[in-house]
Structure formats: structure tokens, C-alpha cells
Amino acid sequence: MKKIVPEMLDELTALFVDTFNAPPWNDEWKTETARTRLRDIMRMPNFCGAAEYRDGKLAGLIMGHSEMSFDGMHFQILEFCVANDMKGHGIGGEMLKNFIDYLDRKGVVSIYLLTMKGEASEDFYASQGFETVNDMCVMSKHRQ
């Protein structure tokens, strides 16, 4: 895995758009809005991100930020994806394990994320030891 740096933004954006505009998400990311999202994440305090390459090709990315809580440092995974043509080969599990090992060495006490309920992504994270938090809820209010 390679540390994400600003010079990688265009390559990361292309992977992000390709991944999240495909099933199961079927989002409608435009290149510019995706670039803005990833750039904004990279500018967050305590940003951390890694990219995985296979045979010289970007295979995946994982990025987020840490923040202090009462019991220590927590890390939120904000974006994580594997190239569509490389899914199903263990790359995502390997990336996540290596990233978690890195966060452990940095003293992170908790890792959390948001993902779609009942989709393949929830099953993937469960297979990696993540648990659905039953005493928390996600709430939103759309303004359009």
C-alpha cells in the first residue's frame, strides 16, 4: 500500500467515479464533484489514506480521518473502494487488514464507517470483523 498524496488526486478520482457509478451503488458522480470530495477529505485534519496498486494499476483506495474522543483516537473510514475489474480477489480484505494494522500502530482505539445496509458492502465489512451498531442511528434531512 502507498500513502495517498495530493498528486494522486486525478487517478483516485477516476477509480472513485468508476466504482461508485457502478452496481450496487449506481451513484451519479461527476468527475469534478468526486474530485472535490476526495480533495476535501485529503485536507481534513488528521487525514490518512492509502492506495493499493497491482501490476502498476490503481486497484483500490481507502481514506478517512481520525479524531479524539473520551476514550482515545477514533478513525472514520470515509471512502473505500476496489476497482470493479479487481473485485472478488481478496484485494479489499487485504487492504483493510493492512490499513487497520497501520491504525493500530498509531494507537487508534476505534474504527467506524457508514455503508449501505443490506448490501454486499455490509456483508464485506461484517466478514472483516465490523459489527452493526444497534444503539446508534444515522439521521439525515434533505433540503431540496
CSV table of N, CA and C in Angstrom, one decimal:
chain,number,residue,atom,x,y,z
A,1,MET,N,0.8,-1.2,0.0
A,1,MET,CA,0.0,0.0,0.0
A,1,MET,C,0.9,1.2,0.0
A,2,LYS,N,0.4,2.3,-0.6
A,2,LYS,CA,1.1,3.5,-0.8
A,2,LYS,C,0.3,4.6,-0.1
A,3,LYS,N,1.0,5.5,0.6
A,3,LYS,CA,0.4,6.7,1.2
A,3,LYS,C,-0.2,7.6,0.1
A,4,ILE,N,-1.5,8.0,0.3
A,4,ILE,CA,-2.1,8.9,-0.6
A,4,ILE,C,-1.6,10.3,-0.4
A,5,VAL,N,-1.2,10.9,-1.6
A,5,VAL,CA,-0.7,12.3,-1.6
A,5,VAL,C,-1.5,13.0,-2.6
A,6,PRO,N,-1.5,14.4,-2.5
A,6,PRO,CA,-2.3,15.2,-3.5
A,6,PRO,C,-2.1,14.9,-5.0
A,7,GLU,N,-0.9,14.6,-5.3
A,7,GLU,CA,-0.5,14.3,-6.7
A,7,GLU,C,-1.3,13.1,-7.3
A,8,MET,N,-1.9,12.3,-6.5
A,8,MET,CA,-2.6,11.1,-6.9
A,8,MET,C,-4.1,11.4,-7.2
A,9,LEU,N,-4.5,12.7,-7.0
A,9,LEU,CA,-6.0,13.0,-7.0
A,9,LEU,C,-6.7,12.6,-8.3
A,10,ASP,N,-6.1,12.9,-9.4
A,10,ASP,CA,-6.8,12.6,-10.7
A,10,ASP,C,-7.0,11.1,-10.8
A,11,GLU,N,-6.0,10.3,-10.5
A,11,GLU,CA,-6.1,8.8,-10.6
A,11,GLU,C,-7.1,8.3,-9.6
A,12,LEU,N,-7.1,8.8,-8.4
A,12,LEU,CA,-8.1,8.4,-7.3
A,12,LEU,C,-9.5,8.7,-7.7
A,13,THR,N,-9.6,9.9,-8.3
A,13,THR,CA,-11.0,10.4,-8.8
A,13,THR,C,-11.5,9.4,-9.8
A,14,ALA,N,-10.7,9.0,-10.8
A,14,ALA,CA,-11.2,8.2,-11.8
A,14,ALA,C,-11.7,6.8,-11.3
A,15,LEU,N,-10.9,6.3,-10.3
A,15,LEU,CA,-11.3,5.0,-9.7
A,15,LEU,C,-12.6,5.2,-8.9
A,16,PHE,N,-12.7,6.3,-8.2
A,16,PHE,CA,-13.9,6.5,-7.4
A,16,PHE,C,-15.1,6.6,-8.2
A,17,VAL,N,-15.1,7.4,-9.3
A,17,VAL,CA,-16.2,7.5,-10.2
A,17,VAL,C,-16.6,6.2,-10.8
A,18,ASP,N,-15.6,5.5,-11.3
A,18,ASP,CA,-15.9,4.2,-12.0
A,18,ASP,C,-16.6,3.2,-11.0
A,19,THR,N,-16.1,3.2,-9.8
A,19,THR,CA,-16.6,2.3,-8.7
A,19,THR,C,-18.0,2.6,-8.3
A,20,PHE,N,-18.2,3.9,-7.9
A,20,PHE,CA,-19.4,4.2,-7.3
A,20,PHE,C,-20.6,4.5,-8.2
A,21,ASN,N,-20.2,4.7,-9.5
A,21,ASN,CA,-21.3,4.8,-10.5
A,21,ASN,C,-21.7,3.4,-11.0
A,22,ALA,N,-21.1,2.4,-10.6
A,22,ALA,CA,-21.5,1.0,-11.0
A,22,ALA,C,-22.3,0.3,-9.8
A,23,PRO,N,-22.9,-0.8,-10.1
A,23,PRO,CA,-23.6,-1.5,-9.1
A,23,PRO,C,-22.7,-1.9,-8.0
A,24,PRO,N,-23.1,-2.0,-6.7
A,24,PRO,CA,-24.5,-1.9,-6.3
A,24,PRO,C,-24.9,-0.5,-6.0
A,25,TRP,N,-24.0,0.5,-6.1
A,25,TRP,CA,-24.3,1.9,-5.7
A,25,TRP,C,-25.1,2.6,-6.7
A,26,ASN,N,-24.6,2.5,-8.0
A,26,ASN,CA,-25.3,3.2,-9.1
A,26,ASN,C,-25.5,4.7,-8.8
A,27,ASP,N,-24.4,5.3,-8.2
A,27,ASP,CA,-24.4,6.8,-8.0
A,27,ASP,C,-24.3,7.5,-9.3
A,28,GLU,N,-24.4,8.8,-9.2
A,28,GLU,CA,-24.2,9.6,-10.5
A,28,GLU,C,-23.1,10.6,-10.2
A,29,TRP,N,-21.9,10.2,-9.8
A,29,TRP,CA,-20.8,11.1,-9.6
A,29,TRP,C,-20.3,11.7,-10.9
A,30,LYS,N,-20.1,13.0,-10.8
A,30,LYS,CA,-19.4,13.6,-11.9
A,30,LYS,C,-18.0,13.7,-11.5
A,31,THR,N,-17.1,13.8,-12.5
A,31,THR,CA,-15.6,13.8,-12.2
A,31,THR,C,-15.3,15.0,-11.2
A,32,GLU,N,-15.8,16.1,-11.5
A,32,GLU,CA,-15.5,17.3,-10.7
A,32,GLU,C,-16.0,17.2,-9.3
A,33,THR,N,-17.2,16.7,-9.1
A,33,THR,CA,-17.7,16.6,-7.7
A,33,THR,C,-17.0,15.5,-6.9
A,34,ALA,N,-16.6,14.5,-7.6
A,34,ALA,CA,-15.8,13.4,-7.0
A,34,ALA,C,-14.5,13.9,-6.6
A,35,ARG,N,-13.8,14.7,-7.5
A,35,ARG,CA,-12.5,15.3,-7.2
A,35,ARG,C,-12.6,16.2,-6.0
A,36,THR,N,-13.7,17.0,-5.9
A,36,THR,CA,-13.8,17.9,-4.8
A,36,THR,C,-14.0,17.1,-3.5
A,37,ARG,N,-14.8,16.1,-3.5
A,37,ARG,CA,-15.0,15.2,-2.3
A,37,ARG,C,-13.7,14.7,-1.8
A,38,LEU,N,-12.9,14.0,-2.7
A,38,LEU,CA,-11.7,13.4,-2.3
A,38,LEU,C,-10.7,14.4,-1.9
A,39,ARG,N,-10.6,15.6,-2.6
A,39,ARG,CA,-9.7,16.6,-2.2
A,39,ARG,C,-10.0,17.2,-0.8
A,40,ASP,N,-11.3,17.3,-0.5
A,40,ASP,CA,-11.8,17.8,0.8
A,40,ASP,C,-11.4,16.8,1.9
A,41,ILE,N,-11.6,15.6,1.6
A,41,ILE,CA,-11.2,14.5,2.6
A,41,ILE,C,-9.7,14.6,2.9
A,42,MET,N,-8.9,14.8,1.8
A,42,MET,CA,-7.5,14.8,2.0
A,42,MET,C,-7.0,16.0,2.8
A,43,ARG,N,-7.8,17.1,2.8
A,43,ARG,CA,-7.5,18.3,3.5
A,43,ARG,C,-7.9,18.3,5.0
A,44,MET,N,-8.6,17.3,5.4
A,44,MET,CA,-9.1,17.2,6.8
A,44,MET,C,-8.0,17.1,7.7
A,45,PRO,N,-8.2,17.7,8.9
A,45,PRO,CA,-7.2,17.4,10.0
A,45,PRO,C,-7.1,15.9,10.2
A,46,ASN,N,-5.9,15.4,10.5
A,46,ASN,CA,-5.6,14.0,10.8
A,46,ASN,C,-6.1,13.1,9.7
A,47,PHE,N,-6.0,13.5,8.4
A,47,PHE,CA,-6.3,12.7,7.3
A,47,PHE,C,-5.3,11.5,7.2
A,48,CYS,N,-5.8,10.4,6.7
A,48,CYS,CA,-4.9,9.3,6.5
A,48,CYS,C,-5.6,8.5,5.3
A,49,GLY,N,-4.7,8.1,4.4
A,49,GLY,CA,-5.3,7.4,3.2
A,49,GLY,C,-4.2,6.5,2.6
A,50,ALA,N,-4.6,5.4,2.0
A,50,ALA,CA,-3.7,4.6,1.3
A,50,ALA,C,-4.3,4.1,0.0
A,51,ALA,N,-3.4,3.8,-1.0
A,51,ALA,CA,-3.8,3.3,-2.3
A,51,ALA,C,-3.1,2.0,-2.5
A,52,GLU,N,-3.7,1.1,-3.2
A,52,GLU,CA,-3.2,-0.2,-3.5
A,52,GLU,C,-3.0,-0.3,-5.0
A,53,TYR,N,-1.9,-0.8,-5.4
A,53,TYR,CA,-1.6,-1.0,-6.8
A,53,TYR,C,-1.3,-2.4,-7.1
A,54,ARG,N,-1.8,-2.9,-8.2
A,54,ARG,CA,-1.5,-4.2,-8.7
A,54,ARG,C,-1.0,-4.1,-10.1
A,55,ASP,N,0.2,-4.7,-10.4
A,55,ASP,CA,0.8,-4.6,-11.8
A,55,ASP,C,0.8,-3.2,-12.3
A,56,GLY,N,1.1,-2.2,-11.4
A,56,GLY,CA,1.2,-0.8,-11.9
A,56,GLY,C,-0.1,-0.1,-12.0
A,57,LYS,N,-1.3,-0.8,-11.8
A,57,LYS,CA,-2.6,-0.2,-11.9
A,57,LYS,C,-3.2,0.1,-10.5
A,58,LEU,N,-3.9,1.2,-10.4
A,58,LEU,CA,-4.5,1.5,-9.1
A,58,LEU,C,-5.7,0.5,-8.9
A,59,ALA,N,-5.6,-0.3,-7.8
A,59,ALA,CA,-6.5,-1.3,-7.5
A,59,ALA,C,-7.6,-0.9,-6.5
A,60,GLY,N,-7.2,0.0,-5.6
A,60,GLY,CA,-8.1,0.4,-4.6
A,60,GLY,C,-7.6,1.6,-3.8
A,61,LEU,N,-8.5,2.2,-3.0
A,61,LEU,CA,-8.2,3.3,-2.1
A,61,LEU,C,-9.0,3.2,-0.9
A,62,ILE,N,-8.4,3.7,0.2
A,62,ILE,CA,-9.1,3.8,1.5
A,62,ILE,C,-8.6,5.1,2.1
A,63,MET,N,-9.6,5.9,2.6
A,63,MET,CA,-9.2,7.2,3.2
A,63,MET,C,-10.2,7.6,4.2
A,64,GLY,N,-9.7,8.4,5.2
A,64,GLY,CA,-10.6,8.9,6.2
A,64,GLY,C,-9.8,9.8,7.1
A,65,HIS,N,-10.3,10.0,8.3
A,65,HIS,CA,-9.6,10.9,9.3
A,65,HIS,C,-9.8,10.4,10.7
A,66,SER,N,-8.9,10.8,11.6
A,66,SER,CA,-9.0,10.4,13.0
A,66,SER,C,-9.5,11.7,13.8
A,67,GLU,N,-10.1,11.4,14.9
A,67,GLU,CA,-10.5,12.4,15.8
A,67,GLU,C,-10.5,11.9,17.3
A,68,MET,N,-10.2,12.8,18.2
A,68,MET,CA,-10.1,12.4,19.6
A,68,MET,C,-11.5,12.3,20.2
A,69,SER,N,-11.6,11.3,21.0
A,69,SER,CA,-12.8,11.0,21.8
A,69,SER,C,-12.4,10.8,23.2
A,70,PHE,N,-13.4,10.6,24.1
A,70,PHE,CA,-13.1,10.5,25.5
A,70,PHE,C,-12.2,9.3,25.8
A,71,ASP,N,-12.3,8.3,25.0
A,71,ASP,CA,-11.5,7.0,25.3
A,71,ASP,C,-10.3,6.9,24.3
A,72,GLY,N,-10.0,7.9,23.6
A,72,GLY,CA,-8.8,7.8,22.7
A,72,GLY,C,-9.2,8.2,21.3
A,73,MET,N,-8.2,7.9,20.4
A,73,MET,CA,-8.4,8.3,19.0
A,73,MET,C,-9.3,7.3,18.2
A,74,HIS,N,-10.2,7.9,17.5
A,74,HIS,CA,-11.2,7.2,16.7
A,74,HIS,C,-10.9,7.5,15.2
A,75,PHE,N,-11.1,6.5,14.3
A,75,PHE,CA,-10.8,6.8,12.9
A,75,PHE,C,-12.1,6.5,12.2
A,76,GLN,N,-12.5,7.4,11.3
A,76,GLN,CA,-13.7,7.2,10.4
A,76,GLN,C,-13.2,6.9,9.0
A,77,ILE,N,-13.6,5.8,8.5
A,77,ILE,CA,-13.3,5.5,7.1
A,77,ILE,C,-14.4,6.2,6.3
A,78,LEU,N,-14.0,7.1,5.4
A,78,LEU,CA,-14.9,7.9,4.7
A,78,LEU,C,-15.1,7.4,3.3
A,79,GLU,N,-14.1,6.8,2.7
A,79,GLU,CA,-14.2,6.2,1.3
A,79,GLU,C,-13.3,5.0,1.3
A,80,PHE,N,-13.8,4.0,0.6
A,80,PHE,CA,-13.0,2.8,0.5
A,80,PHE,C,-13.6,2.1,-0.8
A,81,CYS,N,-12.8,1.8,-1.7
A,81,CYS,CA,-13.3,1.1,-2.9
A,81,CYS,C,-12.2,0.3,-3.6
A,82,VAL,N,-12.6,-0.7,-4.3
A,82,VAL,CA,-11.7,-1.5,-5.1
A,82,VAL,C,-12.2,-1.5,-6.6
A,83,ALA,N,-11.2,-1.4,-7.5
A,83,ALA,CA,-11.6,-1.3,-8.9
A,83,ALA,C,-12.5,-2.4,-9.3
A,84,ASN,N,-13.5,-2.1,-10.1
A,84,ASN,CA,-14.6,-3.1,-10.5
A,84,ASN,C,-14.0,-4.4,-11.0
A,85,ASP,N,-13.0,-4.3,-11.9
A,85,ASP,CA,-12.4,-5.4,-12.5
A,85,ASP,C,-11.4,-6.2,-11.6
A,86,MET,N,-11.3,-5.7,-10.4
A,86,MET,CA,-10.4,-6.4,-9.4
A,86,MET,C,-11.1,-7.0,-8.2
A,87,LYS,N,-12.4,-6.8,-8.2
A,87,LYS,CA,-13.2,-7.3,-7.0
A,87,LYS,C,-13.3,-8.8,-7.0
A,88,GLY,N,-13.4,-9.3,-5.8
A,88,GLY,CA,-13.5,-10.8,-5.7
A,88,GLY,C,-12.2,-11.5,-5.7
A,89,HIS,N,-11.1,-10.8,-5.5
A,89,HIS,CA,-9.8,-11.5,-5.5
A,89,HIS,C,-9.1,-11.2,-4.2
A,90,GLY,N,-9.8,-10.8,-3.2
A,90,GLY,CA,-9.2,-10.6,-1.8
A,90,GLY,C,-8.5,-9.3,-1.6
A,91,ILE,N,-8.5,-8.4,-2.6
A,91,ILE,CA,-7.8,-7.1,-2.5
A,91,ILE,C,-8.3,-6.3,-1.4
A,92,GLY,N,-9.7,-6.1,-1.4
A,92,GLY,CA,-10.3,-5.3,-0.4
A,92,GLY,C,-10.0,-5.8,1.0
A,93,GLY,N,-10.1,-7.1,1.3
A,93,GLY,CA,-9.8,-7.6,2.6
A,93,GLY,C,-8.4,-7.4,3.0
A,94,GLU,N,-7.5,-7.6,2.1
A,94,GLU,CA,-6.1,-7.4,2.4
A,94,GLU,C,-5.8,-5.9,2.6
A,95,MET,N,-6.4,-5.0,1.8
A,95,MET,CA,-6.2,-3.6,2.1
A,95,MET,C,-6.7,-3.2,3.4
A,96,LEU,N,-7.9,-3.6,3.8
A,96,LEU,CA,-8.5,-3.2,5.0
A,96,LEU,C,-7.7,-3.7,6.2
A,97,LYS,N,-7.2,-5.0,6.1
A,97,LYS,CA,-6.4,-5.5,7.2
A,97,LYS,C,-5.1,-4.7,7.4
A,98,ASN,N,-4.4,-4.4,6.3
A,98,ASN,CA,-3.2,-3.7,6.4
A,98,ASN,C,-3.4,-2.3,6.9
A,99,PHE,N,-4.5,-1.7,6.5
A,99,PHE,CA,-4.8,-0.3,7.0
A,99,PHE,C,-5.1,-0.3,8.5
A,100,ILE,N,-5.9,-1.3,8.9
A,100,ILE,CA,-6.2,-1.4,10.3
A,100,ILE,C,-5.0,-1.7,11.1
A,101,ASP,N,-4.1,-2.5,10.6
A,101,ASP,CA,-2.8,-2.8,11.3
A,101,ASP,C,-2.0,-1.5,11.5
A,102,TYR,N,-2.0,-0.6,10.4
A,102,TYR,CA,-1.3,0.7,10.5
A,102,TYR,C,-2.0,1.6,11.6
A,103,LEU,N,-3.3,1.6,11.6
A,103,LEU,CA,-4.0,2.4,12.5
A,103,LEU,C,-3.8,1.9,14.0
A,104,ASP,N,-3.7,0.6,14.1
A,104,ASP,CA,-3.4,0.0,15.4
A,104,ASP,C,-2.0,0.5,15.9
A,105,ARG,N,-1.1,0.6,15.0
A,105,ARG,CA,0.3,1.0,15.4
A,105,ARG,C,0.3,2.5,15.8
A,106,LYS,N,-0.7,3.3,15.2
A,106,LYS,CA,-0.8,4.7,15.5
A,106,LYS,C,-1.6,4.9,16.8
A,107,GLY,N,-2.1,3.9,17.4
A,107,GLY,CA,-2.9,4.0,18.7
A,107,GLY,C,-4.4,4.2,18.6
A,108,VAL,N,-4.9,4.1,17.4
A,108,VAL,CA,-6.4,4.2,17.2
A,108,VAL,C,-7.1,3.2,17.9
A,109,VAL,N,-8.1,3.6,18.7
A,109,VAL,CA,-8.9,2.6,19.6
A,109,VAL,C,-10.2,2.1,19.0
A,110,SER,N,-10.7,2.9,17.9
A,110,SER,CA,-11.9,2.5,17.3
A,110,SER,C,-12.0,3.0,15.9
A,111,ILE,N,-12.5,2.1,15.0
A,111,ILE,CA,-12.7,2.4,13.6
A,111,ILE,C,-14.1,2.3,13.3
A,112,TYR,N,-14.7,3.3,12.6
A,112,TYR,CA,-16.1,3.2,12.2
A,112,TYR,C,-16.3,3.7,10.8
A,113,LEU,N,-17.4,3.4,10.3
A,113,LEU,CA,-17.8,3.8,8.9
A,113,LEU,C,-19.3,3.8,8.7
A,114,LEU,N,-19.7,4.4,7.6
A,114,LEU,CA,-21.1,4.3,7.2
A,114,LEU,C,-21.1,3.6,5.9
A,115,THR,N,-22.1,2.7,5.8
A,115,THR,CA,-22.3,1.9,4.5
A,115,THR,C,-23.7,1.6,4.3
A,116,MET,N,-24.1,1.2,3.1
A,116,MET,CA,-25.5,0.8,2.8
A,116,MET,C,-25.9,-0.5,3.6
A,117,LYS,N,-27.0,-0.4,4.2
A,117,LYS,CA,-27.5,-1.6,5.0
A,117,LYS,C,-28.1,-2.6,4.0
A,118,GLY,N,-27.8,-3.9,4.3
A,118,GLY,CA,-28.3,-4.9,3.5
A,118,GLY,C,-27.7,-5.1,2.1
A,119,GLU,N,-26.6,-4.5,1.9
A,119,GLU,CA,-25.9,-4.7,0.6
A,119,GLU,C,-24.7,-5.5,0.8
A,120,ALA,N,-24.0,-5.8,-0.3
A,120,ALA,CA,-22.8,-6.5,-0.3
A,120,ALA,C,-21.7,-5.8,0.5
A,121,SER,N,-21.7,-4.5,0.6
A,121,SER,CA,-20.7,-3.8,1.4
A,121,SER,C,-20.9,-4.1,2.9
A,122,GLU,N,-22.1,-4.2,3.4
A,122,GLU,CA,-22.4,-4.5,4.8
A,122,GLU,C,-21.8,-5.9,5.1
A,123,ASP,N,-22.1,-6.9,4.2
A,123,ASP,CA,-21.6,-8.2,4.3
A,123,ASP,C,-20.1,-8.3,4.3
A,124,PHE,N,-19.4,-7.5,3.4
A,124,PHE,CA,-18.0,-7.4,3.4
A,124,PHE,C,-17.4,-6.9,4.7
A,125,TYR,N,-17.9,-5.8,5.2
A,125,TYR,CA,-17.4,-5.3,6.5
A,125,TYR,C,-17.6,-6.3,7.6
A,126,ALA,N,-18.8,-6.9,7.7
A,126,ALA,CA,-19.0,-7.9,8.7
A,126,ALA,C,-18.0,-9.1,8.6
A,127,SER,N,-17.7,-9.5,7.4
A,127,SER,CA,-16.7,-10.5,7.2
A,127,SER,C,-15.3,-10.1,7.7
A,128,GLN,N,-15.1,-8.8,7.8
A,128,GLN,CA,-13.8,-8.3,8.3
A,128,GLN,C,-13.8,-7.9,9.8
A,129,GLY,N,-14.9,-8.3,10.5
A,129,GLY,CA,-14.9,-8.1,11.9
A,129,GLY,C,-15.7,-6.9,12.4
A,130,PHE,N,-16.2,-6.1,11.4
A,130,PHE,CA,-17.0,-4.9,11.8
A,130,PHE,C,-18.4,-5.4,12.2
A,131,GLU,N,-19.0,-4.7,13.2
A,131,GLU,CA,-20.4,-5.0,13.6
A,131,GLU,C,-21.3,-3.9,13.4
A,132,THR,N,-22.6,-4.2,13.1
A,132,THR,CA,-23.6,-3.1,13.1
A,132,THR,C,-23.9,-2.7,14.5
A,133,VAL,N,-23.9,-1.4,14.7
A,133,VAL,CA,-24.1,-0.8,16.0
A,133,VAL,C,-25.6,-0.5,16.2
A,134,ASN,N,-26.2,-1.3,17.1
A,134,ASN,CA,-27.6,-1.3,17.2
A,134,ASN,C,-28.1,-0.1,18.1
A,135,ASP,N,-27.2,0.5,18.9
A,135,ASP,CA,-27.6,1.6,19.7
A,135,ASP,C,-27.4,2.9,19.2
A,136,MET,N,-27.0,3.0,17.9
A,136,MET,CA,-26.8,4.2,17.2
A,136,MET,C,-27.7,4.3,15.9
A,137,CYS,N,-27.9,5.4,15.5
A,137,CYS,CA,-28.7,5.6,14.2
A,137,CYS,C,-28.1,6.7,13.4
A,138,VAL,N,-28.3,6.6,12.1
A,138,VAL,CA,-27.9,7.6,11.2
A,138,VAL,C,-29.2,8.4,10.8
A,139,MET,N,-29.1,9.7,10.9
A,139,MET,CA,-30.3,10.5,10.6
A,139,MET,C,-29.9,11.5,9.5
A,140,SER,N,-30.8,11.9,8.7
A,140,SER,CA,-30.5,12.9,7.7
A,140,SER,C,-31.7,13.8,7.4
A,141,LYS,N,-31.4,14.9,6.8
A,141,LYS,CA,-32.5,15.8,6.5
A,141,LYS,C,-32.2,16.4,5.1
A,142,HIS,N,-32.8,16.0,4.1
A,142,HIS,CA,-32.6,16.6,2.8
A,142,HIS,C,-33.2,17.9,2.6
A,143,ARG,N,-32.6,18.8,2.0
A,143,ARG,CA,-33.1,20.2,1.9
A,143,ARG,C,-33.4,20.6,0.5
A,144,GLN,N,-33.7,19.6,-0.4
A,144,GLN,CA,-34.0,20.0,-1.8
A,144,GLN,C,-35.2,19.3,-2.2
